[in-house]
Every structure is written in C-alpha cells, then in structure tokens.
Coordinates of C-alpha atoms in Angstrom, one line a residue:
Chain A
M1 CA -2.2 5.1 -146.5
S2 CA -4.3 8.2 -146.8
K3 CA -3.5 11.7 -145.9
E4 CA -4.5 11.3 -142.3
Y5 CA -1.4 9.4 -141.5
M6 CA 2.3 10.4 -141.3
E7 CA 4.4 8.8 -144.0
K8 CA 8.1 8.3 -143.6
F9 CA 10.4 10.1 -146.1
K10 CA 14.1 9.9 -146.5
I11 CA 16.2 13.0 -147.2
E12 CA 18.0 12.4 -150.6
K13 CA 19.6 15.7 -151.1
I14 CA 20.1 19.0 -149.2
K15 CA 20.7 22.2 -151.1
Q16 CA 22.0 25.3 -149.3
E17 CA 20.0 28.0 -151.0
C18 CA 21.5 30.9 -149.0
P19 CA 22.5 31.5 -145.4
D20 CA 19.8 30.1 -143.1
T21 CA 17.8 28.5 -145.9
K22 CA 18.0 25.0 -147.2
T23 CA 15.9 22.8 -149.5
F24 CA 15.4 19.2 -148.5
I25 CA 14.7 17.0 -151.5
L26 CA 13.0 13.8 -150.3
D27 CA 13.0 10.3 -151.7
K28 CA 9.5 10.1 -153.2
E29 CA 6.3 11.9 -153.9
L30 CA 3.5 12.5 -151.4
K31 CA 0.9 9.7 -151.7
G32 CA -1.9 12.2 -151.9
I33 CA -2.0 14.7 -154.7
I34 CA -0.8 18.1 -153.4
M35 CA -1.8 21.3 -155.2
P36 CA 0.1 24.6 -155.2
G37 CA -0.5 26.5 -152.0
Q38 CA -1.4 23.5 -149.9
F39 CA 0.9 22.4 -147.2
V40 CA 2.2 19.4 -145.3
M41 CA 2.9 18.9 -141.6
V42 CA 6.5 17.8 -141.2
N43 CA 7.4 15.9 -138.0
V44 CA 11.1 16.1 -137.2
T45 CA 12.8 13.4 -135.0
K46 CA 16.4 12.2 -134.9
N47 CA 17.8 9.2 -133.0
G48 CA 14.6 8.9 -131.0
E49 CA 14.7 12.6 -130.0
K50 CA 11.4 14.4 -130.7
I51 CA 12.0 17.9 -132.1
G52 CA 8.5 19.0 -133.3
Q53 CA 6.2 19.3 -136.2
R54 CA 5.8 22.3 -138.5
P55 CA 3.8 23.2 -141.6
F56 CA 5.6 23.7 -144.9
S57 CA 4.2 24.4 -148.4
P58 CA 6.4 22.4 -150.8
S59 CA 8.7 24.0 -153.4
Y60 CA 9.1 20.6 -155.1
T61 CA 6.6 17.8 -155.6
S62 CA 8.2 15.2 -157.8
P63 CA 9.8 14.1 -155.6
L64 CA 8.6 16.1 -152.6
G65 CA 10.9 18.9 -151.5
I66 CA 10.6 21.5 -148.8
T67 CA 12.5 24.8 -148.4
V68 CA 13.2 25.7 -144.8
K69 CA 14.3 29.1 -143.5
R70 CA 15.4 29.6 -139.9
R71 CA 12.4 31.1 -138.2
L72 CA 12.4 33.7 -135.5
T73 CA 9.9 33.2 -132.6
D74 CA 7.8 35.9 -131.0
T75 CA 10.7 36.6 -128.6
G76 CA 13.2 37.0 -131.4
K77 CA 14.9 33.7 -130.7
P78 CA 15.7 31.2 -133.5
G79 CA 12.9 28.6 -134.0
K80 CA 13.6 25.2 -132.4
V81 CA 12.4 23.1 -135.3
T82 CA 13.7 25.1 -138.2
S83 CA 17.1 25.5 -136.6
F84 CA 17.3 21.8 -135.9
M85 CA 16.5 21.1 -139.5
L86 CA 19.1 23.5 -140.8
D87 CA 21.8 22.6 -138.4
R88 CA 21.4 18.9 -137.7
L89 CA 19.6 17.1 -140.4
E90 CA 21.7 15.1 -142.9
T91 CA 21.0 13.0 -146.0
D92 CA 19.4 9.7 -145.2
D93 CA 17.7 11.1 -142.1
T94 CA 13.9 10.6 -142.1
L95 CA 11.0 13.0 -141.8
E96 CA 7.4 12.0 -141.1
I97 CA 5.0 13.9 -143.3
Q98 CA 1.2 14.3 -143.1
G99 CA -0.9 16.0 -145.8
P100 CA -1.9 17.6 -148.0
N101 CA -3.9 20.0 -146.0
G102 CA -5.6 23.3 -146.7
N103 CA -6.8 25.1 -149.7
S104 CA -4.9 25.8 -152.9
F105 CA -4.0 28.9 -155.0
L106 CA -6.0 27.1 -157.7
D107 CA -9.2 27.6 -155.7
F108 CA -8.8 31.2 -156.8
Y109 CA -6.8 31.1 -160.0
N110 CA -8.5 32.2 -163.2
S111 CA -6.6 31.2 -166.3
D112 CA -8.2 34.1 -168.3
K113 CA -6.4 36.6 -166.1
T114 CA -2.8 37.6 -165.8
A115 CA -1.3 36.2 -162.6
Y116 CA 1.2 38.3 -160.5
L117 CA 3.1 36.0 -158.1
V118 CA 4.7 38.1 -155.4
A119 CA 7.0 36.4 -153.0
G120 CA 9.0 37.7 -150.1
G121 CA 12.0 35.7 -148.9
C122 CA 11.0 32.1 -148.3
G123 CA 7.5 32.8 -149.7
A124 CA 9.1 31.9 -153.0
A125 CA 8.9 28.2 -152.0
P126 CA 5.2 27.6 -152.7
M127 CA 5.4 30.1 -155.6
R128 CA 8.0 27.9 -157.2
Y129 CA 5.5 24.9 -157.3
F130 CA 2.7 27.3 -158.3
A131 CA 4.6 28.7 -161.3
K132 CA 5.7 25.3 -162.4
Y133 CA 2.1 24.0 -162.2
L134 CA 0.8 27.0 -164.2
G135 CA 3.5 26.5 -166.8
N136 CA 2.6 22.8 -167.2
N137 CA -1.2 23.4 -167.4
F138 CA -2.1 26.9 -168.5
V139 CA -1.0 29.4 -171.1
G140 CA -2.0 32.5 -169.2
E141 CA 0.5 35.3 -168.6
V142 CA 2.5 35.0 -165.4
L143 CA 4.7 37.7 -163.8
V144 CA 6.9 36.8 -160.9
F145 CA 8.2 39.3 -158.3
L146 CA 10.8 38.0 -155.9
G147 CA 11.7 40.1 -152.9
A148 CA 14.6 39.5 -150.6
P149 CA 16.9 41.3 -148.1
A150 CA 20.0 40.5 -150.2
K151 CA 20.7 39.4 -153.7
N152 CA 22.0 36.0 -152.7
Q153 CA 18.7 35.4 -150.8
V154 CA 16.5 35.6 -153.9
L155 CA 15.2 32.0 -154.3
F156 CA 14.7 29.9 -157.4
K157 CA 15.2 32.8 -159.8
K158 CA 16.6 30.6 -162.6
D159 CA 13.7 28.1 -162.2
F160 CA 11.1 30.9 -162.6
E161 CA 13.0 32.4 -165.6
I162 CA 14.0 29.3 -167.5
S163 CA 12.2 26.2 -166.5
F164 CA 8.5 27.0 -166.2
G165 CA 7.3 29.1 -169.0
D166 CA 7.6 32.4 -170.7
Y167 CA 7.6 34.2 -167.4
S168 CA 8.8 37.7 -166.6
V169 CA 10.8 37.7 -163.4
F170 CA 11.6 40.8 -161.4
E171 CA 13.6 41.0 -158.3
G172 CA 13.6 43.6 -155.6
I173 CA 16.5 43.7 -153.1
D174 CA 15.9 45.6 -149.9
E175 CA 18.1 48.5 -148.9
P176 CA 19.6 47.9 -145.5
G177 CA 17.0 48.5 -142.8
K178 CA 14.3 49.2 -145.5
P179 CA 12.3 46.1 -146.4
G180 CA 9.8 46.0 -149.2
K181 CA 11.8 47.0 -152.3
I182 CA 9.9 44.4 -154.3
L183 CA 6.7 46.6 -153.9
E184 CA 8.4 49.5 -155.5
V185 CA 9.3 47.2 -158.4
L186 CA 5.7 46.0 -158.6
K187 CA 4.4 49.5 -158.5
E188 CA 6.7 50.6 -161.2
K189 CA 5.7 47.7 -163.4
G190 CA 2.1 48.4 -162.7
I191 CA -0.8 45.9 -162.2
K192 CA -3.0 45.3 -165.2
E193 CA -6.7 45.7 -164.9
G194 CA -8.4 42.4 -164.7
S195 CA -5.4 40.5 -163.3
Q196 CA -4.9 38.6 -160.1
V197 CA -2.2 39.0 -157.5
F198 CA -1.0 36.1 -155.3
V199 CA 1.2 37.0 -152.4
C200 CA 3.3 34.8 -150.1
G201 CA 5.8 36.1 -147.5
P202 CA 6.0 37.9 -144.2
R203 CA 2.9 39.6 -143.0
P204 CA 4.0 43.2 -143.6
L205 CA 4.5 42.2 -147.2
L206 CA 1.1 40.7 -147.5
K207 CA -0.4 43.9 -146.1
A208 CA 1.6 46.3 -148.3
A209 CA 1.2 44.2 -151.5
A210 CA -2.5 43.9 -150.9
E211 CA -2.9 47.6 -150.3
L212 CA -1.0 48.4 -153.5
A213 CA -2.9 45.8 -155.6
S214 CA -6.2 47.1 -154.2
Q215 CA -5.7 50.3 -156.2
Y216 CA -5.8 48.4 -159.4
I217 CA -8.0 45.3 -159.0
P218 CA -10.9 44.1 -156.8
D219 CA -10.0 42.8 -153.3
T220 CA -11.4 39.4 -154.3
D221 CA -8.6 39.0 -156.9
I222 CA -5.9 39.5 -154.4
I223 CA -5.0 36.2 -152.7
L224 CA -2.8 36.1 -149.6
S225 CA -1.1 33.0 -148.3
T226 CA -1.3 33.4 -144.5
E227 CA 1.2 32.2 -142.0
E228 CA 0.0 31.5 -138.6
I229 CA 1.1 29.4 -135.6
M230 CA -0.1 26.0 -136.6
K231 CA 0.1 22.9 -134.5
C232 CA -2.1 20.1 -135.7
G233 CA -2.8 21.2 -139.3
R234 CA -6.1 19.3 -139.4
G235 CA -8.6 21.7 -137.8
L236 CA -8.8 20.2 -134.3
C237 CA -6.5 22.2 -132.0
G238 CA -7.8 25.7 -132.7
S239 CA -4.3 27.3 -132.7
C240 CA -4.4 28.8 -136.2
G241 CA -7.6 30.8 -136.0
I242 CA -8.0 34.0 -138.1
G243 CA -11.3 35.8 -137.3
G244 CA -13.0 32.5 -136.7
Y245 CA -11.6 30.8 -139.8
R246 CA -8.9 28.2 -139.5
A247 CA -5.7 28.9 -141.5
C248 CA -5.2 25.1 -141.9
Q249 CA -8.6 24.4 -143.4
D250 CA -10.4 27.5 -144.6
G251 CA -6.9 28.7 -145.7
P252 CA -4.0 29.1 -145.8
S253 CA -4.9 31.3 -148.8
F254 CA -7.6 33.9 -148.4
T255 CA -8.8 36.8 -150.5
Y256 CA -7.8 40.3 -149.3
E257 CA -11.5 41.0 -149.1
T258 CA -12.1 38.2 -146.6
L259 CA -9.2 39.1 -144.4
L260 CA -10.0 42.8 -144.5
K261 CA -13.8 42.6 -144.0
K262 CA -14.1 39.6 -141.7
T263 CA -11.0 39.4 -139.7
K264 CA -8.4 41.5 -137.8
F265 CA -5.5 39.8 -139.6
F266 CA -3.7 43.1 -140.3
E267 CA -4.2 44.4 -136.8
Y268 CA -3.3 41.5 -134.6
K269 CA -1.2 38.3 -134.6
R270 CA -1.4 35.3 -132.3
L271 CA 1.2 33.8 -130.0
K272 CA 1.8 30.1 -129.3
S273 CA -0.9 30.2 -126.5
G274 CA -3.4 31.9 -128.8
R275 CA -3.1 35.2 -127.0
R276 CA -3.7 38.1 -129.4
V277 CA -1.2 40.9 -129.6
P278 CA -1.3 44.0 -131.8
I279 CA 1.0 44.1 -134.7
Chain B
M1 CA -47.7 16.4 -139.9
P2 CA -46.8 17.1 -136.3
E3 CA -44.3 19.9 -135.7
I4 CA -40.8 18.5 -135.0
D5 CA -39.3 20.2 -131.9
L6 CA -35.5 19.8 -131.9
S7 CA -35.1 21.9 -128.8
A8 CA -34.0 21.0 -125.3
D9 CA -34.1 22.5 -121.9
L10 CA -31.3 21.4 -119.6
A11 CA -31.9 22.7 -116.1
G12 CA -33.0 26.0 -117.5
L13 CA -30.4 26.2 -120.2
G14 CA -32.6 26.5 -123.3
L15 CA -31.2 25.1 -126.6
E16 CA -32.8 25.7 -129.9
Y17 CA -31.2 22.5 -131.1
F18 CA -30.3 19.6 -128.8
W19 CA -26.7 19.4 -130.1
M20 CA -23.6 21.5 -129.7
N21 CA -19.8 21.2 -130.2
G22 CA -17.5 19.4 -127.8
S23 CA -15.0 21.5 -126.0
G24 CA -11.6 22.0 -127.6
P25 CA -11.4 22.8 -131.3
L26 CA -13.1 26.2 -131.0
A27 CA -10.4 28.0 -129.1
M28 CA -10.6 31.8 -129.5
P29 CA -13.4 34.4 -129.1
P30 CA -13.8 35.0 -132.9
D31 CA -14.3 31.2 -133.3
Y32 CA -17.2 31.3 -130.8
V33 CA -18.8 34.2 -132.7
M34 CA -18.5 32.5 -136.1
F35 CA -19.7 29.1 -134.8
S36 CA -22.7 30.7 -133.1
G37 CA -24.1 31.7 -136.5
Y38 CA -24.4 28.0 -137.4
R39 CA -27.2 25.5 -136.6
T40 CA -26.0 24.6 -133.1
G41 CA -27.8 24.7 -129.8
A42 CA -24.9 26.2 -127.9
V43 CA -21.2 27.2 -128.3
V44 CA -18.8 25.5 -125.9
G45 CA -15.5 27.2 -125.3
K46 CA -12.1 25.8 -125.0
T47 CA -11.2 25.1 -121.4
I48 CA -9.9 28.3 -119.9
D49 CA -7.4 28.6 -117.1
I50 CA -6.3 31.7 -115.0
N51 CA -2.9 31.5 -116.6
E52 CA -1.7 31.5 -120.2
I53 CA -0.9 28.0 -121.3
M54 CA 1.3 27.4 -124.3
G55 CA 0.0 23.9 -125.0
N56 CA 1.9 20.7 -125.5
E57 CA 4.7 20.2 -128.0
T58 CA 3.8 19.0 -131.5
P59 CA 2.8 16.6 -132.9
N60 CA -0.3 17.2 -130.8
I61 CA -2.5 14.8 -132.7
I62 CA -2.0 11.4 -134.2
Q63 CA -4.3 9.3 -136.3
L64 CA -4.1 5.8 -134.8
D65 CA -6.4 4.1 -137.3
P66 CA -9.4 5.1 -139.4
D67 CA -11.6 5.1 -136.3
H68 CA -9.4 6.6 -133.6
I69 CA -7.6 9.9 -133.2
N70 CA -5.2 10.5 -130.3
N71 CA -4.9 14.1 -129.1
S72 CA -2.6 15.8 -126.6
I73 CA -3.3 19.4 -127.3
G74 CA -2.7 20.5 -123.7
L75 CA -5.4 23.2 -123.0
S76 CA -3.4 26.0 -124.8
G77 CA -5.0 29.3 -124.2
A78 CA -4.3 32.9 -123.4
G79 CA -5.8 32.6 -119.9
I80 CA -8.5 34.8 -118.5
S81 CA -6.6 38.0 -118.5
G82 CA -4.8 37.3 -121.7
R83 CA -8.0 36.9 -123.6
K84 CA -10.1 39.4 -121.7
G85 CA -10.1 42.3 -124.2
E86 CA -10.9 40.1 -127.2
F87 CA -13.4 38.1 -125.3
V88 CA -15.3 41.1 -124.0
E89 CA -15.3 42.5 -127.5
C90 CA -16.7 39.3 -129.0
Y91 CA -19.1 38.2 -126.3
P92 CA -22.1 40.3 -127.4
N93 CA -21.8 38.8 -130.9
I94 CA -22.0 35.2 -129.7
K95 CA -25.5 34.5 -130.9
K96 CA -26.1 31.2 -129.1
P97 CA -25.8 30.3 -125.4
Y98 CA -22.1 30.3 -124.5
I99 CA -20.8 27.5 -122.3
E100 CA -17.5 28.3 -120.6
S101 CA -15.4 25.3 -120.0
I102 CA -13.3 25.8 -116.9
K103 CA -10.2 24.0 -115.6
P104 CA -10.3 23.0 -112.0
Q105 CA -7.7 24.9 -110.0
E106 CA -5.4 23.6 -107.2
T107 CA -8.2 24.0 -104.7
P108 CA -12.0 24.5 -104.8
E109 CA -11.5 28.0 -103.4
A110 CA -9.0 28.9 -106.2
T111 CA -11.6 27.6 -108.7
Q112 CA -14.2 29.9 -107.2
K113 CA -11.9 32.9 -107.6
M114 CA -11.4 32.0 -111.2
I115 CA -15.1 31.8 -111.7
Y116 CA -15.5 35.3 -110.2
L117 CA -13.0 36.5 -112.8
L118 CA -15.3 35.4 -115.6
C119 CA -17.7 38.1 -114.5
G120 CA -20.7 36.0 -115.5
L121 CA -19.9 36.3 -119.2
Y122 CA -21.4 32.8 -119.9
R123 CA -24.8 31.1 -120.0
A124 CA -23.5 28.0 -118.3
A125 CA -20.1 26.6 -117.1
E126 CA -18.7 23.2 -117.7
L127 CA -16.1 21.9 -115.2
N128 CA -13.5 20.0 -117.3
A129 CA -12.5 17.6 -114.6
S130 CA -11.1 15.1 -117.0
C131 CA -8.4 16.4 -119.3
P132 CA -5.5 13.9 -119.7
N133 CA -3.2 16.4 -121.3
V134 CA -2.2 18.6 -118.4
E135 CA -0.6 17.6 -115.0
G136 CA -3.4 16.5 -112.6
G137 CA -6.1 17.3 -115.2
M138 CA -8.1 14.1 -114.4
R139 CA -7.8 14.4 -110.6
V140 CA -11.2 15.8 -109.9
G141 CA -12.9 13.5 -112.4
Q142 CA -11.6 10.4 -110.8
D143 CA -12.2 11.0 -107.1
P144 CA -15.9 11.2 -105.9
G145 CA -14.8 13.3 -102.9
L146 CA -13.2 15.9 -105.1
A147 CA -16.0 15.8 -107.6
E148 CA -18.4 16.7 -104.9
Q149 CA -16.2 19.4 -103.3
Y150 CA -15.5 21.1 -106.6
S151 CA -19.1 20.9 -107.8
Y152 CA -20.1 22.5 -104.5
A153 CA -17.6 25.3 -104.8
C154 CA -18.4 26.0 -108.4
R155 CA -22.1 26.0 -107.8
E156 CA -21.8 28.4 -105.0
A157 CA -19.6 30.8 -106.9
M158 CA -21.8 30.9 -110.0
P159 CA -24.9 33.1 -110.3
G160 CA -28.2 31.3 -109.8
G161 CA -29.9 30.6 -113.1
K162 CA -26.6 29.7 -114.8
P163 CA -26.3 25.9 -114.7
L164 CA -23.1 24.0 -113.7
I165 CA -22.1 21.1 -116.0
F166 CA -19.8 18.5 -114.7
K167 CA -17.8 16.7 -117.5
L168 CA -17.2 13.1 -116.7
T169 CA -14.3 10.9 -117.7
P170 CA -14.8 7.4 -118.9
N171 CA -11.5 6.5 -117.2
A172 CA -12.9 6.7 -113.7
R173 CA -13.2 3.4 -111.8
N174 CA -17.0 4.0 -111.4
I175 CA -18.4 6.7 -113.5
G176 CA -21.9 6.4 -111.9
E177 CA -20.3 7.1 -108.5
I178 CA -18.6 10.2 -109.8
A179 CA -21.8 11.4 -111.4
L180 CA -23.7 11.0 -108.2
A181 CA -21.0 12.8 -106.2
A182 CA -21.0 15.7 -108.7
V183 CA -24.8 16.0 -108.4
R184 CA -24.7 15.8 -104.6
G185 CA -22.2 18.7 -104.7
G186 CA -24.5 20.8 -106.9
A187 CA -23.9 20.0 -110.5
D188 CA -27.0 20.7 -112.5
I189 CA -26.1 18.9 -115.7
L190 CA -23.7 16.0 -116.5
S191 CA -21.7 15.7 -119.7
L192 CA -19.8 12.7 -120.9
V193 CA -17.5 11.4 -122.2
N194 CA -14.2 13.0 -122.3
T195 CA -11.4 11.1 -124.1
F196 CA -10.4 7.6 -123.4
D197 CA -7.1 6.4 -121.9
E198 CA -7.3 3.1 -123.7
V199 CA -9.1 1.5 -126.5
G200 CA -9.3 -2.2 -127.5
K201 CA -6.0 -2.3 -129.4
D202 CA -2.7 -1.4 -127.8
Y203 CA -1.3 1.7 -129.5
S204 CA 1.2 2.6 -126.8
Q205 CA 4.1 2.6 -129.2
Q206 CA 2.4 4.9 -131.8
R207 CA 1.2 7.3 -129.1
Q208 CA 4.8 8.0 -128.0
A209 CA 5.2 10.1 -131.1
L210 CA 3.0 12.8 -129.5
G211 CA 4.9 15.7 -128.0
R212 CA 3.4 14.9 -124.6
P213 CA 2.2 11.3 -124.8
P214 CA -0.1 9.4 -124.2
G215 CA -2.9 11.8 -124.9
G216 CA -6.6 10.9 -125.1
I217 CA -8.5 9.0 -127.7
S218 CA -11.6 10.1 -129.6
G219 CA -13.3 9.4 -132.9
R220 CA -16.0 7.0 -134.1
G221 CA -14.2 4.0 -132.6
I222 CA -15.1 5.1 -129.0
K223 CA -18.8 5.5 -129.7
E224 CA -19.9 2.1 -128.4
K225 CA -18.0 2.5 -125.1
A226 CA -19.2 6.1 -124.8
L227 CA -22.8 4.8 -125.2
E228 CA -22.2 2.3 -122.4
K229 CA -21.0 5.0 -120.1
V230 CA -24.0 7.2 -120.9
G231 CA -26.2 4.3 -120.0
E232 CA -24.3 3.7 -116.7
V233 CA -24.7 7.4 -115.7
Y234 CA -28.4 7.5 -116.7
Q235 CA -29.1 4.4 -114.6
A236 CA -27.2 6.0 -111.7
V237 CA -28.9 9.4 -111.7
G238 CA -32.2 8.7 -113.3
D239 CA -34.3 11.3 -115.0
K240 CA -33.7 14.1 -112.5
V241 CA -30.3 15.3 -114.0
P242 CA -30.0 16.3 -117.6
I243 CA -27.2 14.5 -119.5
I244 CA -25.2 15.7 -122.5
G245 CA -23.8 12.7 -124.3
M246 CA -20.9 12.6 -126.7
G247 CA -18.2 10.4 -128.0
G248 CA -17.7 9.4 -131.6
I249 CA -20.9 10.9 -132.9
E250 CA -20.9 11.3 -136.7
T251 CA -24.5 10.8 -137.9
V252 CA -28.0 11.6 -136.9
R253 CA -28.4 7.9 -136.1
D254 CA -25.5 8.1 -133.7
A255 CA -27.0 11.1 -131.9
V256 CA -30.3 9.3 -131.6
E257 CA -28.5 6.3 -130.0
F258 CA -27.2 8.6 -127.3
L259 CA -30.6 10.0 -126.6
E260 CA -32.0 6.5 -126.3
R261 CA -29.2 5.6 -123.9
G262 CA -30.3 8.5 -121.6
A263 CA -29.0 11.7 -123.0
D264 CA -31.1 14.9 -123.2
A265 CA -28.6 16.6 -125.6
V266 CA -25.5 15.6 -127.5
A267 CA -22.1 17.1 -128.5
I268 CA -20.1 16.5 -131.6
C269 CA -16.4 17.2 -131.6
T270 CA -13.9 15.2 -133.6
Y271 CA -16.1 14.5 -136.6
L272 CA -17.4 18.1 -136.7
F273 CA -14.0 19.7 -136.9
L274 CA -11.3 17.3 -138.2
D275 CA -10.2 18.1 -141.7
R276 CA -13.1 20.5 -142.2
P277 CA -13.0 24.3 -142.9
M278 CA -15.5 26.3 -140.9
E279 CA -17.2 27.6 -144.0
I280 CA -14.9 28.2 -146.9
S281 CA -14.8 25.1 -149.0
S282 CA -11.9 24.1 -151.3
Q283 CA -12.3 22.0 -154.4
F284 CA -9.4 19.9 -153.1
N285 CA -11.1 19.0 -149.7
P286 CA -13.7 16.3 -150.1
N287 CA -15.2 17.0 -146.7
G288 CA -18.0 19.5 -146.2
T289 CA -17.7 22.5 -144.0
V290 CA -18.6 22.8 -140.3
K291 CA -21.4 25.1 -141.3
G292 CA -22.7 22.8 -144.0
F293 CA -22.5 19.7 -141.8
L294 CA -24.7 21.3 -139.2
N295 CA -27.3 22.4 -141.8
G296 CA -27.4 18.8 -143.0
F297 CA -27.5 17.5 -139.5
K298 CA -30.6 19.5 -138.7
R299 CA -32.4 18.5 -141.9
G300 CA -31.4 14.9 -141.3
M301 CA -32.6 14.9 -137.6
T302 CA -36.0 16.3 -138.7
R303 CA -36.4 13.5 -141.2
E304 CA -35.2 10.9 -138.7
F305 CA -37.6 12.0 -136.0
R306 CA -40.5 11.8 -138.5
R307 CA -39.4 8.4 -139.6
L308 CA -39.3 7.3 -135.9
G309 CA -42.7 8.9 -135.3
V310 CA -41.4 11.1 -132.5
S311 CA -41.7 14.9 -132.3
S312 CA -39.0 15.8 -129.7
P313 CA -35.8 14.4 -128.2
R314 CA -37.5 13.9 -124.9
E315 CA -39.6 11.1 -126.4
L316 CA -36.3 9.2 -127.2
K317 CA -34.6 9.7 -123.9
G318 CA -33.7 6.4 -122.2
R319 CA -35.8 4.4 -124.6
Y320 CA -33.1 1.8 -124.8
F321 CA -33.9 0.8 -121.2
R322 CA -37.7 0.8 -121.6
E323 CA -38.1 -1.2 -124.8
A324 CA -37.9 -4.9 -124.9
V325 CA -34.5 -5.6 -126.5

C-alpha cells in the first residue's frame, strides 16, 4: 500500500497536552517514510459519520502521533474537524491517514550550520520530530525557542531539553493581549552569523520571526512552514496555492526569500473558497 | 531534417504547443501566471461561477486503484467578483492564451450575463457543461437541446474572434449527438472528456468516503474509453470542428493516440498535477515538477514526431480511421 492510499490507524493513547490540545498516539508507523516537516492527511470518521480530512505534521513517528489544537475558522468559530477530534475521539477509534506529502525541513537543513527552531503554540509539533531527527542523525548545534500564550501551553519542553540532544531550550510566554514574547527572547539571545532559522506557527509569528532573522542571516536560510487551507493534499484541487506554488507540494516549507520575492504570503491569506483577503 | 512544428490553430486560437492543462487543478490567478511560464500551449482556468463556492467537504479525492482517481472537488472558487481584483492584477502576466472555464447558469440568459461580467479577459471560453460535483452540473452536457441553447447563448455573448469551447461528458447517452448540437448552437471547438461516472470495476463503496460522493473518475485507467469517445465525436463532426482530447494522458505516446483518434490538441490534467510540485522539487518526492514534466514532454514530442516521420500534429489527426488496421 503506497502513499496514495488511506491507511487505517487505531488510536492507542490520547495525551491532553494542555487545554484544547491533545496528542493522539496511533498503533503503528506510517508505511511510507515520513521526514520532519512533511505532513499527512488525516480523515476523521466515527460510526459511519464523515467529519472531514485535515493536514497534520506529525510530532511522533514511531509509532505515528499527531498533535491537534482546536482551530479557529475565518469567522472565529471553532473548527469542525479539530473540535470533533478533541471532544469526541477515544482510544480504539480509527483514523484514515494518507501520506507523506510535501517537502521536508531537511530539504533546507545544512548540518554545518547552527539551527534555530522557533515554534509558536502547536508549531512545536513538527519541531518535536525535527529536533528528534536532528539529535539522532547530526551533531550540529540546535537551539529551540518555544512560544505560547501561557506557561502550560508550551509543548514538549521536556522532550526538547532531555530526550533529543544537547539542546538549549528557551521559552517565551506571551503577556496577556501581547503575542510574540518568544521573539523578544530570540532577539535577546541573538542569531549567529551563518546559522539557519526554521519557524513553525501562526502566520504573524512567521512574518515577525523572519523579519528579525533577516537582520542576521540571508533570507535563503530562513525556512518557514506555511499553513494554508488544504483539502486534497496531493496537488489536484488548487486550494492551497501561495503565489502559484502549492503549499502541499512545493511546500509546506519555503524560504523567506521565496515567499517575500515571489508571493504575497505576508499580505493576503485565502478563505475556504480560495478568495483572497488582506491580512 | 524537417522543422518540427508543434503548434496548433483551433478556430483561430493559436497555440505554440498543441497541449494544455485540463481545467481544475490551477485554481487561482497566480497559478495561471506561474503555469503560463511553462511549455504549454494555453492556460485553462478553474471553472468560474458568479458566486463564491466553498467546494465540497473533504475528503475531496480518493485513489481507487493505481489507475483511477476519484475526485469531488466541487468547483470551489471566489466567484467573479470575489477574484476580480486579483485576476485583473494577474491577467497581464498570463503569458499564454488564457481559456476561461465557465459554469453554465440556471438559464442561457443568466450565462450570458456572467460572460459579460468577464469583460473579455480571456482568449477563449470553455463551457463546463459536465461537472458531476455540483447540483445540476451535468445537465447541459447530457441534453442536446440544452447543449444547443447554451452554446448559442454563449457564442452570442462572446466577442467575435474569441472561440467558444464546449466540454463534453463521456456520460451522455450519445456523445456524438451532444457534440453536433453544441456545434449547431455555435460552439467553435469541442473538448472531451470530462470525468467518468463509472469505470469497469464497481467502486461504489469506496467512493462513499468522499465528502460529496460519488465524484468523477480520472487517471490513466480512463484513457482507452476516452479515446473511444474522441473517435465517436470525430466521426460525428468530421474535420470541420477542432477537437481537444483528454483523459488519462501521461506520455507523448498517449497524446499521439488522441491526435490519431481525431484530436487537434490535447489536455493533460491528473498526471500533470497529482503529487507534483509546480517547480520546487524535494529530494523526498520522486515525481518531477510540473515545469520539468512539460519540458520533457516537448522534447519527447519532437523526438516522437521525427520517429513517426511527421512534422506537425495535423498530419496525425484522424489517422486511426484512415490507416488499414
């Protein structure tokens, strides 16, 4: 069974990471080899009811595990699929999963350079796998920056600190109504010349982190994991376009240079219909 | 060595290369701009409607088997007003002829009104009379009377010099009859096939997993049936109406088969876009890019024409029916 097909997985364990965020550990690995930054399409059904399919970049791979945070739609309402997963899924329920899709952080990673992993909220999920992979395979220096709206919403801090390697981990907790504390922490720490910065999280974080990093390193060494409305995940439906590229195939990771010079990623976002709206 | 001419002229629509994309996967104005920089004869847009359409619930595609993909995308789009600013901004940068795919409205008159709203920002327009994934989407493509009425209305509403393409469905009772009706009404070019309702094997159970089943089927598995339909239409309309053939094309050889069956030009859709980046490759994706594929396709087509001893697609058109088989 190759990556074109949906595989059935059973939920073995559910971890409540923090309010509105759970990690679902499944019963086996993905058949295809998934690399850090790639994603899978997760199709949610229960008792014959079809809920929907969404993309997730796994936090765990042996076995497969995805971390789900309750999404907010364009209209500010809680997302249908993520809410269902958080509120109704139980152990032994099944998920249908297709993948891996997309490019990987490793398409950009240079082991001679220091890597800064910057994660906002649930962006820590793919970073968890990335850090683990780097720890298993490379001896380059890695610094991890975890931003969250509250201390109990910092994800996987212990894993980053203890399990993966000799990594420095910094956290940045937002002041009420003032997101982005992690950027102040990053700025204070400074970004070494000749390093790379990988960012995953809400779009404002991608923009601000890239602008900050741009003062220290070339735009081609700043890698952003984009999040777009994605429906098929395989390049056919056209929903995830960014400046002509497809987030599901040319991405989801792009260099800051590509996004800045060739797209309007920082000026507009897309709705479910594909309509463009200014940010 | 004779010069190989890969161009085509379809009722005045000049194409540098006789191939293009099938409507659907390119969905937004920046997609059209990017694709127009590749080795393609034209850029075909995603079917546009007056209103914004959210699209069907996911999953919107399902792989049925290695040769068939089942899609129920649902014509998602911003709608004519919704995309206007972005489209007007991008249109001057679409470097190849742009073919607008339009959704037939409730009435022929309403469809005319929609065409006026396009303000002529297209080189040709394709009437998508055969989409299975929206309510009533196949109505016009399955009724000769409607096919003729809608073709007439569209042709009247469009500026002279901009060809009208009628996209045929393989699910009609008699595709030749629909083709003739569309031409009678005023269609300048015929394109076929849209997706299939059914293929040899019964996949009705698997297809229920789609957000809005049963969707339409495409992929290399439909090629043989698509070729049959092109042959049927060619035999019905003869040489006077240009035909764009599509359905499961993956290789240069496949495209040549469509020409031999009666096509003047071809479109590639599923194989061109599925699991392929537009142009940024990843070491973890074994498939080439859309851009790379089209470069290879052009080189391959030139070689194949030389091998066949022909110097233009016109020499291949309808050959299937002329040669002793």
